[in-house]
Structure formats: structure tokens, C-alpha cells
Short mmCIF file of C-alpha atoms and ligand atoms in Angstrom, two decimals:
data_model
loop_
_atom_site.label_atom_id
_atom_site.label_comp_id
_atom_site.label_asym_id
_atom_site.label_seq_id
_atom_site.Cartn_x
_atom_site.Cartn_y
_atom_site.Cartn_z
CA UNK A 1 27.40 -1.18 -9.00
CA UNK A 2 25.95 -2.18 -12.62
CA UNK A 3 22.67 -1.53 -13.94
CA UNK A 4 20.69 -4.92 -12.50
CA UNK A 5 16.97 -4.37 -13.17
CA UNK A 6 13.92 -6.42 -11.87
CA UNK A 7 12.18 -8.67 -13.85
CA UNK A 8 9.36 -6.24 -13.18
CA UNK A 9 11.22 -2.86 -14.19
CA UNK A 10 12.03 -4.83 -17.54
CA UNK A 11 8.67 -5.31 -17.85
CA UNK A 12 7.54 -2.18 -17.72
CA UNK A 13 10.31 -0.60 -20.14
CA UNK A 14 9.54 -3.38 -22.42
CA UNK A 15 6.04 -2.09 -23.00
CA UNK A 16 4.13 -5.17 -21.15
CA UNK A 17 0.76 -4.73 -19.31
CA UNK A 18 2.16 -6.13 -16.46
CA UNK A 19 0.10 -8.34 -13.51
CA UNK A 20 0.98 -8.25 -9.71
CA UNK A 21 -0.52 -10.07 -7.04
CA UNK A 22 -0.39 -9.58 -3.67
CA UNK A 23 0.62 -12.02 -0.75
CA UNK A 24 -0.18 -11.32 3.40
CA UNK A 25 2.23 -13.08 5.67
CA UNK A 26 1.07 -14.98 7.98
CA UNK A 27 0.93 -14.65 11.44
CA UNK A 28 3.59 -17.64 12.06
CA UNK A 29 7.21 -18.14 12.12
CA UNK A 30 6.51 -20.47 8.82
CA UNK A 31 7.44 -18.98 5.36
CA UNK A 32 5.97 -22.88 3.95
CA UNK A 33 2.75 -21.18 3.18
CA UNK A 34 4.27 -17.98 1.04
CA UNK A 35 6.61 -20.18 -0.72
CA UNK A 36 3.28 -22.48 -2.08
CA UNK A 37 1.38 -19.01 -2.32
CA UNK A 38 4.34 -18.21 -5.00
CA UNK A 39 4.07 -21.28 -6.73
CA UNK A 40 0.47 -20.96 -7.43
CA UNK A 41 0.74 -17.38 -8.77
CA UNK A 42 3.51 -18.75 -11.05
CA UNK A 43 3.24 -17.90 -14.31
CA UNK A 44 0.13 -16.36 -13.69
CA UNK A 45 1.55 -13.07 -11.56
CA UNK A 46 4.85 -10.98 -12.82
CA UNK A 47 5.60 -10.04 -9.16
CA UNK A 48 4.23 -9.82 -5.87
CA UNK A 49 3.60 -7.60 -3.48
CA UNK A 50 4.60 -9.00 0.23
CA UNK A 51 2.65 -6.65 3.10
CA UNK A 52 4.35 -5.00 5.77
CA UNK A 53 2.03 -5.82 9.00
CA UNK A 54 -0.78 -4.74 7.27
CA UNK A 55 -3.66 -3.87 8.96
CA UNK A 56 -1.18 -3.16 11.58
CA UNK A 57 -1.23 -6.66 12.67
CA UNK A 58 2.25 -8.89 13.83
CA UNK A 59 2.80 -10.72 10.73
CA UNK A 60 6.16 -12.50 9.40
CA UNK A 61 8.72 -9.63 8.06
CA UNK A 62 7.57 -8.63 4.43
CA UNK A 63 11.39 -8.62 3.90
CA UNK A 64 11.90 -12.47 4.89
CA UNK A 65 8.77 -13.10 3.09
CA UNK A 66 10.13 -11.61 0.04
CA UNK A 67 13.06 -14.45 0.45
CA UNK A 68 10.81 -16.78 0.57
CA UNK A 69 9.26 -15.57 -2.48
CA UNK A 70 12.62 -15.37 -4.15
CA UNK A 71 12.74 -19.18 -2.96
CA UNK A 72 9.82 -20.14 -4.83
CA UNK A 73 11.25 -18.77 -7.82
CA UNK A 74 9.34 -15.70 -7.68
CA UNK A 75 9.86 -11.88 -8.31
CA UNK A 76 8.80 -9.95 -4.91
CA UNK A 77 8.01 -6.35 -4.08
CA UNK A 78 8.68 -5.91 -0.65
CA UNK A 79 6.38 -3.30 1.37
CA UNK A 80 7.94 -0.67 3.54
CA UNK A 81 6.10 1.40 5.87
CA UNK A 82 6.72 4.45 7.89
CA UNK A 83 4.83 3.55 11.05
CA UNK A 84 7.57 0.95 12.73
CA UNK A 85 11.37 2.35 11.85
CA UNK A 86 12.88 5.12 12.37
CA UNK A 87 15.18 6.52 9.57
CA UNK A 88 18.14 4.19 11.05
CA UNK A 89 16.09 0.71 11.16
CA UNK A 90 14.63 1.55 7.71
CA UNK A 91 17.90 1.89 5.90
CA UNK A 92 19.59 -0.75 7.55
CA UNK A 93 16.61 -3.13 6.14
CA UNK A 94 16.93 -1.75 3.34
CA UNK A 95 20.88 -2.67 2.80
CA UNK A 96 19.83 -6.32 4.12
CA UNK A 97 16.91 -6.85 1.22
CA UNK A 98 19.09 -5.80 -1.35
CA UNK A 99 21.48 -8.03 -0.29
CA UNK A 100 19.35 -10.78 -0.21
CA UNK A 101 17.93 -10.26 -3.87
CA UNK A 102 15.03 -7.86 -3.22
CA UNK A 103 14.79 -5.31 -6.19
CA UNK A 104 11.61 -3.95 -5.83
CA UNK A 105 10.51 -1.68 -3.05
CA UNK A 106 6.69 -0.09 -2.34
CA UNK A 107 6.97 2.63 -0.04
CA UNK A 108 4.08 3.52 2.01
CA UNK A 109 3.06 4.96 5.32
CA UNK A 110 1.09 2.28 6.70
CA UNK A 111 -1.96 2.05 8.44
CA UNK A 112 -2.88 3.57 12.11
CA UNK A 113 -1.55 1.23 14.99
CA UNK A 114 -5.06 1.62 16.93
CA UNK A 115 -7.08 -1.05 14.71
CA UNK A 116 -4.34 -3.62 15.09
CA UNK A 117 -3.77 -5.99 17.65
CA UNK A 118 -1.40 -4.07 19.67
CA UNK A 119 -3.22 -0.86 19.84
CA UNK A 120 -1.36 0.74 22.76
CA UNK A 121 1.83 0.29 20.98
CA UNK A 122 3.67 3.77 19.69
CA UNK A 123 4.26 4.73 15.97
CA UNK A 124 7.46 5.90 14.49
CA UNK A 125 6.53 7.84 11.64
CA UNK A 126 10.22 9.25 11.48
CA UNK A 127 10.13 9.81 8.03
CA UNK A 128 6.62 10.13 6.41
CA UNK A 129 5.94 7.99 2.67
CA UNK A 130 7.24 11.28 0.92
CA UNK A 131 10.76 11.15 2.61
CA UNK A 132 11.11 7.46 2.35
CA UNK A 133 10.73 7.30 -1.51
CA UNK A 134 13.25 10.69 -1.26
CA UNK A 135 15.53 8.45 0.89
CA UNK A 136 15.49 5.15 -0.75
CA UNK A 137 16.49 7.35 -4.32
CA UNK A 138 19.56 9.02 -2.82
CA UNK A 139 20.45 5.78 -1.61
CA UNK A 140 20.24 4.40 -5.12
CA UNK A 141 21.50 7.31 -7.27
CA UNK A 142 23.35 9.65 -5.07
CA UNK A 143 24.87 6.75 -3.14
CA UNK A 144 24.35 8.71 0.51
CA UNK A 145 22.69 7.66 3.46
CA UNK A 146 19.84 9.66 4.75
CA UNK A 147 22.54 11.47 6.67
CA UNK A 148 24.72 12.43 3.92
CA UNK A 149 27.31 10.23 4.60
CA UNK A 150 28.89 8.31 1.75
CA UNK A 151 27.58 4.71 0.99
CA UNK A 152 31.30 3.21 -0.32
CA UNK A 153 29.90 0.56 -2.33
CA UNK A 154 27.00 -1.70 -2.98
CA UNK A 155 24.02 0.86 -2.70
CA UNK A 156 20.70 -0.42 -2.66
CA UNK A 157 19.37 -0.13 -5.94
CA UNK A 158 15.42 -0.43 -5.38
CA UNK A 159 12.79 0.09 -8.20
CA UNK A 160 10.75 2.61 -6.08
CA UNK A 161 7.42 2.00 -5.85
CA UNK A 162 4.64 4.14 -4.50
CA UNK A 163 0.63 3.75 -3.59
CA UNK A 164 -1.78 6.37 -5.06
CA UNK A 165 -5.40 6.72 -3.56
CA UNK A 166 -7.88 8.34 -6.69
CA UNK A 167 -10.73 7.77 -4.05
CA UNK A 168 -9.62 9.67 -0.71
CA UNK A 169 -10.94 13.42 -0.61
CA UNK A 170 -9.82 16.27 -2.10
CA UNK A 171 -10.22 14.78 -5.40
CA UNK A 172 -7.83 17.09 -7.11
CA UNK A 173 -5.27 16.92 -4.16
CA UNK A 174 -4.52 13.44 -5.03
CA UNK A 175 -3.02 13.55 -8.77
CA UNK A 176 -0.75 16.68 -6.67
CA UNK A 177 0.41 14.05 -4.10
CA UNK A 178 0.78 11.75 -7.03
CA UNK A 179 3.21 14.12 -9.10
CA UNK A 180 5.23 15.16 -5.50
CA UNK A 181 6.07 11.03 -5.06
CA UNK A 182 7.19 10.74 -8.61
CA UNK A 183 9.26 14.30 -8.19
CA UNK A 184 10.74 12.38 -4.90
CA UNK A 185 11.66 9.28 -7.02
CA UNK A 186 8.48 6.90 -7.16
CA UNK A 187 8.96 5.03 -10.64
CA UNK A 188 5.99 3.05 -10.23
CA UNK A 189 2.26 2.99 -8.67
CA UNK A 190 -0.36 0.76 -7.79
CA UNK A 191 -3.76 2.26 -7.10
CA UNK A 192 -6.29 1.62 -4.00
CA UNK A 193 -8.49 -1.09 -5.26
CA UNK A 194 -10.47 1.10 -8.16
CA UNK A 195 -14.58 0.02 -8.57
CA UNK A 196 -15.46 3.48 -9.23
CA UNK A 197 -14.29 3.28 -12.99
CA UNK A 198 -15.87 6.34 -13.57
CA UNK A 199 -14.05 8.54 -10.95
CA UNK A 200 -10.31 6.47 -11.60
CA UNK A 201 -11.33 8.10 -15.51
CA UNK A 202 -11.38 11.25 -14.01
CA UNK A 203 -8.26 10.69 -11.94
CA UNK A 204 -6.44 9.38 -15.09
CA UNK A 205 -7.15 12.59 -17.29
CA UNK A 206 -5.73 14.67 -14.55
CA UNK A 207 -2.66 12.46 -14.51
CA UNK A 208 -2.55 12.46 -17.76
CA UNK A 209 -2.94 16.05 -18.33
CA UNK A 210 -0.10 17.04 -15.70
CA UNK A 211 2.37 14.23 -17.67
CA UNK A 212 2.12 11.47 -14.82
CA UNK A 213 1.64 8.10 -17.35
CA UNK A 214 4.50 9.29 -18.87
CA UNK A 215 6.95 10.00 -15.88
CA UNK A 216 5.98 6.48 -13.98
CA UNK A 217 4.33 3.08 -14.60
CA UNK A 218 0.74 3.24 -13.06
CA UNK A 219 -0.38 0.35 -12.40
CA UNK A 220 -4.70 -0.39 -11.20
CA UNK A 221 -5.59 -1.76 -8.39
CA UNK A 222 -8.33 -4.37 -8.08
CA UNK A 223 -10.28 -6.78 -5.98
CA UNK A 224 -12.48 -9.58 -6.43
CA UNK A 225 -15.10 -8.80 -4.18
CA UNK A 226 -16.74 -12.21 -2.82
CA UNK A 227 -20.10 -11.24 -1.94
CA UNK A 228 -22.50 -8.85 -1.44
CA UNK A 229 -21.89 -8.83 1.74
CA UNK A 230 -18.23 -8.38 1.41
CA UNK A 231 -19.12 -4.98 -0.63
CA UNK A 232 -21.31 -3.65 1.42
CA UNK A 233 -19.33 -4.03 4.56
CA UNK A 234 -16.25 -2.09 2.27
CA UNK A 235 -18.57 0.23 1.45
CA UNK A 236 -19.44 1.49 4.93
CA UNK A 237 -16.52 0.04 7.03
CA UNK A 238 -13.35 0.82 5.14
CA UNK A 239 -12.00 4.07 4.46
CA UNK A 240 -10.84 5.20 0.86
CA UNK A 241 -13.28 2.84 -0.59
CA UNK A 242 -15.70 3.57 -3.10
CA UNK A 243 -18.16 1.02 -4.17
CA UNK A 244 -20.81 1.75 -6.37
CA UNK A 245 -24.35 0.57 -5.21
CA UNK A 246 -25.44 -1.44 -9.04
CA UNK A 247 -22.23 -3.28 -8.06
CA UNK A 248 -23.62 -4.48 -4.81
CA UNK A 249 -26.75 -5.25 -6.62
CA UNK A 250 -25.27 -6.94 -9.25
CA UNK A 251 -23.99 -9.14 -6.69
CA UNK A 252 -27.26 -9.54 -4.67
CA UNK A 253 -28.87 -10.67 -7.77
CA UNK A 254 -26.83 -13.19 -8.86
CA UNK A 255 -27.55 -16.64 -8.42
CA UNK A 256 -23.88 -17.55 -7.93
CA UNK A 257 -22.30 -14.36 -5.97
CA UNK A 258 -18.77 -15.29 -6.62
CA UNK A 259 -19.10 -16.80 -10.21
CA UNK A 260 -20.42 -13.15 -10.84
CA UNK A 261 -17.50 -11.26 -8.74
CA UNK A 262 -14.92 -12.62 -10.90
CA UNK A 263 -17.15 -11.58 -13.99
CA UNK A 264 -16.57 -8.14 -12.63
CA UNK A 265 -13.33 -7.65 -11.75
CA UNK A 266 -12.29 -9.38 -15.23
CA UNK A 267 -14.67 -6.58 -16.90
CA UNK A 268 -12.82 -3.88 -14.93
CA UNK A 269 -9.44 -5.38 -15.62
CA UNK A 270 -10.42 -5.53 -19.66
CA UNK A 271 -11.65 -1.65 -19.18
CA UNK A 272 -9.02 -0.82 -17.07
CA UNK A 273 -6.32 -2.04 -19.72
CA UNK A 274 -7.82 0.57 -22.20
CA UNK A 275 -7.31 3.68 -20.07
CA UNK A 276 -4.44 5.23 -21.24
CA UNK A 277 -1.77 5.55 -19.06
CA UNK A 278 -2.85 2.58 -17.37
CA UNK A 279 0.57 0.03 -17.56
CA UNK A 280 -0.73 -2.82 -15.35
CA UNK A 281 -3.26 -4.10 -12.57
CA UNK A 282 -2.33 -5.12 -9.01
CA UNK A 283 -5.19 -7.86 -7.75
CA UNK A 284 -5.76 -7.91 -4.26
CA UNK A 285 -7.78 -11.09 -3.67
CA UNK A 286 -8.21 -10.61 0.13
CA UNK A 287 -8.88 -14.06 1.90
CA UNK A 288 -9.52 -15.62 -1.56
CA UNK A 289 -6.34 -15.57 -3.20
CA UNK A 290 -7.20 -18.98 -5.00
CA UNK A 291 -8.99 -17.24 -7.87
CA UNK A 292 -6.29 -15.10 -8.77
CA UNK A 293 -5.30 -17.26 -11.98
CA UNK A 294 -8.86 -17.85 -12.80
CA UNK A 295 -9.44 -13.90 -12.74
CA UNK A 296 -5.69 -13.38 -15.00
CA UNK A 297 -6.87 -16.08 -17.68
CA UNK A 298 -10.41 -14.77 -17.99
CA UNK A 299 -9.04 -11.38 -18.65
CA UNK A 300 -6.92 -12.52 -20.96
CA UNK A 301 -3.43 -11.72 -19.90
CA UNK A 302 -1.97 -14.89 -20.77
CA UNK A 303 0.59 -16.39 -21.42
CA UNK A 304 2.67 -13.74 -19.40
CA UNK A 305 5.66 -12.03 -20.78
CA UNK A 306 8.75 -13.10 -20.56
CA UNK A 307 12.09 -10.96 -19.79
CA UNK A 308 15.16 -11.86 -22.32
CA UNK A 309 18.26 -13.50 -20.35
CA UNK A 310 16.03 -14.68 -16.90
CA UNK A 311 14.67 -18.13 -16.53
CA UNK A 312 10.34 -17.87 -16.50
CA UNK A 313 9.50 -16.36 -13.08
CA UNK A 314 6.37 -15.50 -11.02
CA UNK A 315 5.10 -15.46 -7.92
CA UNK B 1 -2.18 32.78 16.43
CA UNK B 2 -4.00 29.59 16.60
CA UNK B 3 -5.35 30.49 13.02
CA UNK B 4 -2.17 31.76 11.62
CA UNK B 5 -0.69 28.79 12.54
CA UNK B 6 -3.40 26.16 11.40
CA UNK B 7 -3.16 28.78 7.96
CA UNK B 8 0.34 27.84 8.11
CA UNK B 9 -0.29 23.68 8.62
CA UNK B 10 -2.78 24.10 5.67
CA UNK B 11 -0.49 22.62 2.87
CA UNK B 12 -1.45 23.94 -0.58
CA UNK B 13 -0.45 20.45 -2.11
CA UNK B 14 -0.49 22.32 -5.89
CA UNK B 15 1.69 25.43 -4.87
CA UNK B 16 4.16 22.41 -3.13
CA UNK B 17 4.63 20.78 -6.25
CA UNK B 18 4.89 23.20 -8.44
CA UNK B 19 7.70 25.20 -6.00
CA UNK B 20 9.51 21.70 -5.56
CA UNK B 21 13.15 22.18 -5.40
CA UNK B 22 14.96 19.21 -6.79
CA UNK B 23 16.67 18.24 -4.37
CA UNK B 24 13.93 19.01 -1.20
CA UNK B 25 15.41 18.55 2.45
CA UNK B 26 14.98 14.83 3.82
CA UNK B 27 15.12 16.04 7.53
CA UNK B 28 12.03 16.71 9.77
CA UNK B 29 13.76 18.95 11.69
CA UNK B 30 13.30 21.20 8.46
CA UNK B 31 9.73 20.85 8.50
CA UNK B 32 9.38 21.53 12.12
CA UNK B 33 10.97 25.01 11.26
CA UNK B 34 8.34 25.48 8.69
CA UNK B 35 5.39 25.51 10.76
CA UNK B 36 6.63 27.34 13.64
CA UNK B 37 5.45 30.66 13.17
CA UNK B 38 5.16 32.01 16.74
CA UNK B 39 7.20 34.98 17.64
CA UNK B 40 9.76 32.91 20.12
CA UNK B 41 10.40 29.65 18.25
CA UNK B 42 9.34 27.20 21.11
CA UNK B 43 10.01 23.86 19.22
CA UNK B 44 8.16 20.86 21.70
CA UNK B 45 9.64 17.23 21.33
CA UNK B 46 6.79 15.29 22.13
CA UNK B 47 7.79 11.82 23.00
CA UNK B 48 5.29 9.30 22.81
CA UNK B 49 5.88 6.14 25.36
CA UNK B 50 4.17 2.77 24.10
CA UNK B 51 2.27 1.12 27.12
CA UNK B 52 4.56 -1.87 27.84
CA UNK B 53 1.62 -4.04 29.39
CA UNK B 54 -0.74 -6.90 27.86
CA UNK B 55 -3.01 -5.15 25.46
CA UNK B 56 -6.22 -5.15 27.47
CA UNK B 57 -8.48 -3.81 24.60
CA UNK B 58 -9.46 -3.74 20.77
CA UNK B 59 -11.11 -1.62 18.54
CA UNK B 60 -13.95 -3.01 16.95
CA UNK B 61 -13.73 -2.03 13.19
CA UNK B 62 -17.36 -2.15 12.80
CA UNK B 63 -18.94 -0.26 15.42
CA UNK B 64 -15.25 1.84 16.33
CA UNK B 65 -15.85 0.99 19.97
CA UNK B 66 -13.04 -0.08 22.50
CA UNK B 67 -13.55 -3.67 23.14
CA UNK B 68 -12.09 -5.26 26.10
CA UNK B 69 -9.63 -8.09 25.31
CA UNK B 70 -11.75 -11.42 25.94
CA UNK B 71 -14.93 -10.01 24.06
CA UNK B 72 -12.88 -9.84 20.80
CA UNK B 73 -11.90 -11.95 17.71
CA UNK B 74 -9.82 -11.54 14.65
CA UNK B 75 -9.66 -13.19 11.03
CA UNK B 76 -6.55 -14.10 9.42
CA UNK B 77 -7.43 -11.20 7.05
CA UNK B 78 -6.90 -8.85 9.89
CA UNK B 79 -10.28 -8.26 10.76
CA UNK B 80 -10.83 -7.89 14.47
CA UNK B 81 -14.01 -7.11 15.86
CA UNK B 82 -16.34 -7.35 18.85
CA UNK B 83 -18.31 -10.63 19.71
CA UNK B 84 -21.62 -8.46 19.34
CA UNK B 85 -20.80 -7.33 15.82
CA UNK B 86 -19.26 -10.72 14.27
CA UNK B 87 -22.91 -12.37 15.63
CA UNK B 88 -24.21 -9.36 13.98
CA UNK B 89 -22.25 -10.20 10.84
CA UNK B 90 -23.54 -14.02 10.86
CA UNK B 91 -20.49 -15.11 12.73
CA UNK B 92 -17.90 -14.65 9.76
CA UNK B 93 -15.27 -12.39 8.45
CA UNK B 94 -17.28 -9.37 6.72
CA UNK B 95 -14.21 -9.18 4.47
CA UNK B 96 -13.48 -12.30 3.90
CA UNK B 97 -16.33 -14.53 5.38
CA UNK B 98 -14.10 -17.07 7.08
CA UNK B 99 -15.33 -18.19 10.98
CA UNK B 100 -12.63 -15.09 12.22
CA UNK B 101 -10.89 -17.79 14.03
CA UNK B 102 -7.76 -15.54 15.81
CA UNK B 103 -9.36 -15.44 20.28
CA UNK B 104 -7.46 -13.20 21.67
CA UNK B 105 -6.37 -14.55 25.42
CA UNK B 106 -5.85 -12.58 28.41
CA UNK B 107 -2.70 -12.41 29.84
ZN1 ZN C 1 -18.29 -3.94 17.40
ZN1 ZN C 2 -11.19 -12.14 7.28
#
């Protein structure tokens, strides 16, 4: 099959500092509200990212939402975790979102079925993140299923995405984990959401010094956080996390709370663009994904790029 | 042989990547041969069943307790916690402060 990049790999090899958002399905049969999702992020987001039952929660398929996003006129990155396929189901999905126009993939392992709302139900877990990324690249470049039987034509040819966690103990373990994804085929990574700047600077020179910036596209995570309320309950409540207490303060002191969150996640977006080895930033406006283009035009990433030879698409 | 074998499960992440062949095996089965160390290689399938009933509990996220059913709620977000917490939390999302809306309903 010919070379047929994303929008978003041409991006990246283009040099842009690109901007993803982030989309959760809902919990409906209706794909109205991630098609008008899309829309808004137009021209505002390069591509985004469409959750795989986050939170381990029933949601619509990340894959159909993805063609709904391709609907809108959008550029998705479809989510694909470990927890609900075995190697069989995950391949054959795979084969389908290709065919249906889905370039980008984001391999992860997804989060525990207990806090979800079918808690009793089992995990799969067949393959682990590691193996998926592994799998999804011989599909692409070897053209073999996980098996090692031929694929005849048409492979899947994902951009292979990855998630990197700077924050989750050991420290040093995680640039390691890093460099084994990108030895299994991750091309790009987006980052848990990064308020720490301090420690992700610390993350970033160990990257850097093993040769990570330059063997994928890293891309920061961040996340306008509402209140101080809404930081202090990620502070103590979600795993992974680390918020810095003058950021809660900052927010407690403020006469308008969420005038002053947006202040700081454009500051750490403007910082963040100035680490080296930093290629993009994910937002992940939980529950208030209406400030998104506020947050994008205050950092001053407009207009957004556009790729030679494709009409202007976002989403 | 408890230790040995917990010495064994201890991955070295570094020594991993550094020793990476190129082309690594994709099975499990390859990994379950790794970490079996005992003398007779006693490999145990453990198959986990899924309860096919009506969930009957939660898990609170804020206070990690079991919650039955009826004395939960959820948020769009994917919240889901306990009745006692969310009053704690002035009756909204503590991620992001919607009224957590989802009632979960007995079957
Ligand atoms: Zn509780
Ligand atoms: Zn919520």
C-alpha cells in the first residue's frame, strides 16, 4: 500500500508545534454530540484524541467516534486499550479503523475495571501496552498478523502513538519505559497532564540525554484545572498526579478561579513550548471542553498549520 | 523460592532496554517461560470468570469503599462516588463540578 500519512504525522515531520485535544464519548448511542465537539475544536485542534471507555466506563466505541470525527471534517486519534480485547478482537478493530479512515492510533493499557461502572466485569489484558504498539508495527511494516501469518494486502498503516507518565514512581524507570515503547514502534507521545514543570524538566533531560526527542514526537500533556477545588481533589484522589500546592493557592486566591486557570495552563503551554524536545501539547479540558480555543489563542498557537495537498482540518 | 521468584518478577526496566533484541517475542506464552523458575515448570492458567449478574456495588473514588448500588452516583466525567462523599463534596463533580447526574438503578 502507498505511503498515506496523517495530517498529524505531516505535522510533526514538517516541524509544527502541533495541538491535540481530546474528546470523551458519550454514554449514548448518539455520535451528534462528537460531531459538534469536532466542529468547535476546528481550526483550533490538529487532531483529537477519542477515549476508549475511559475511566472504565461504557461509552460509544472510540473507533465509531473517530468516524464521527472524520465526519465533522476532523483528524482523529483513536484510543486502544489492552483491558477489553484479546489479541484477535484488537486486530480485527484495527483492520476495520483503517478501513474507515483512521490513521492515528494511541496505544495504552487502560485503566482498572474496579472504579468503573461494571466493576465485577473481567479484564483481558492479552497483550499488555508494550505488545500492542509491537503488534500494531508488524502489522504496518512487516505486514503479519500477531500470529505470523501473512496480511495479503491492505495492512493497517497506523501512526503509533504511545502515553508516557513523568509523574508515576520510580522516577528514572519512566524515561526506560519511555525508550522500550519507542524501541517497540511508538512514533509519538503525549504526556499525563504535566503541572509539575519542574519535575517534566527533569524528565525531559533524561529523555533527552538517552536520544528520545529525537527518535519520537513528544508531545505535553495539559489541563485546565477549574477550581481549587478541582486541584485539590486531583491532588489527593487521582493517581499519577502531581499538583503543586502555590498552584492550588494561586487558585484559592483568585477572585475569578477559572479566569485564573486558563492563565495557567496558557503559562505552562508558553513554557512548555520552550523545552526542548517538546513537539506539541495535548489539552485535556475534562468536563470543560468549551475553553479549549480560548486556552489555544491565548497561548498563541494560532492560526494552525496547514498540511500541503489536504483541505483545512481539525477537530 | 518465593524470593527467587519475586527476584525473578523484579524487572530491571534499564538492563531490558538496553538487552532489547529487535525484534522481541509478541507472545505471552514467552513471558510466562521467563518467570517460571521453579525446578518442575508448573505453568497455572488462571481463568478469570466475570460475574454475569446486575452489578450490585461501586467503588467510591473518594473514600475507596464498596458502595452498594442505590447509594451511588456518577458524573458524565466518569466520576462515581458514594452519596456520603458527593454531600461531602457540596453535591458536585470534584472533577468537574457538574450536579454528577448518572443514578445508578437497581435491577
Ligand atoms: Zn465515598
Ligand atoms: Zn464530573
Amino acid at each position: 500500500m502507498s505511503e498515506n500519512k496523517s495530517r498529524l504525522q505531516t505535522l510533526f515531520e514538517q516541524g509544527e508545534f502541533v495541538v491535540t485535544g481530546e474528546i470523551g464519548p458519550p454514554k449514548s448511542a448518539s455520535g451528534a454530540g462528537i460531531r459538534e465537539h469536532a466542529k468547535h475544536l476546528s481550526g483550533y485542534c490538529d487532531a483529537t484524541n477519542l477515549t476508549d471507555n475511559q475511566t472504565a466506563i461504557v461509552r460509544l466505541s472510540s473507533i465509531a467516534s473517530g468516524v464521527h470525527v472524520l465526519q465533522a471534517g476532523g483528524e482523529p486519534i483513536v484510543q486502544m486499550t489492552c483491558r477489553d480485547r484479546n489479541r484477535i478482537a484488537i486486530q480485527s478493530d484495527l483492520l476495520g479503523a483503517y478501513s474507515l479512515g483512521i490513521k492515528n492510533l494511541l496505544c495504552l493499557s487502560g485503566d482498572h475495571q474496579s472504579f468503573g461502572n461494571h466493576p465485577t466485569s473481567a479484564n483481558v489484558f492479552d497483550v499488555d501496552s508494550l505488545q500492542l504498539i509491537r503488534m500494531v508495527k508488524r502489522m504496518r511494516d512487516e505486514k503479519v498478523f500477531a500470529c505470523g501469518e501473512e496480511i495479503k494486502k491492505d495492512e493497517p498503516r497506523f501512526f503509533i502513538g504511545a502515553v508516557a507518565n513523568p509523574f508515576a514512581d520510580p522516577f528514572e524507570v519512566r524515561v526506560y519505559r519511555m525508550e522500550k515503547k519507542i524501541n517497540a514502534g511508538a512514533q509519538f507521545f503525549q504526556t499525563q497532564i504535566i503541572f509539575d514543570l519542574e519535575r517534566f524538566d527533569r524528565f525531559m533531560e533524561l529523555a533527552r540525554e538517552r536520544g528520545l526527542h529525537e527518535r519520537s514526537y513528544i508531545m505535553a500533556g495539559v489541563m485546565p484545572v477549574k477550581s481549587a477545588k478541582v486541584a485539590g481533589y486531583m491532588k489527593k484522589f487521582v493517581s499519577g498526579m502531581a499538583v503543586p500546592d502555590d498552584m492550588i493557592e494561586r487558585l484559592k486566591k483568585a477572585e475569578d478561579q477559572q479566569a485564573e486557570a486558563v492563565e495557567i495552563c496558557v503559562e505552562q503551554i508558553k513554557y512548555l513550548k520552550n523545552v526542548k524536545g517538546v513537539k506539541g501539547v495535548h489539552i485535556m479540558a475534562v468536563g470543560w471542553e468549551e475553553i479549549v480555543p480560548t486556552i489555544v489563542e491565548k497561548a498563541g498557537l494560532l492560526p494552525r498549520p496547514q498540511v500541503p495537498g489536504l483541505a483545512q482540518v481539525a477537530g | 523460592m518465593q524470593s527467587q521468584e519475586i527476584q525473578k518478577l523484579r524487572v530491571d526496566e534499564k538492563e531490558q532496554v538496553q538487552h532489547q533484541p529487535e525484534k522481541p517475542p509478541l507472545h505471552l506464552v514467552e513471558i510466562r517461560e521467563e518467570i517460571t523458575v521453579s525446578e518442575k515448570i508448573d505453568i497455572k492458567y488462571i481463568k478469570k470468570r466475570a460475574e454475569i449478574t446486575a452489578v450490585s456495588y461501586l467503588w467510591c473514588r473518594i473514600c475507596k469503599q464498596k458502595t452498594p448500588f442505590n447509594e451511588a452516583r456518577g458524573c458524565d466525567c466518569g466520576v462515581i462516588m458514594c452519596n456520603n462523599c458527593w454531600g461531602e463534596w457540596d453535591s458536585t463533580c470534584p472533577m468537574c463540578e457538574s450536579g454528577m447526574t448518572t443514578a445508578f438503578v437497581p435491577k
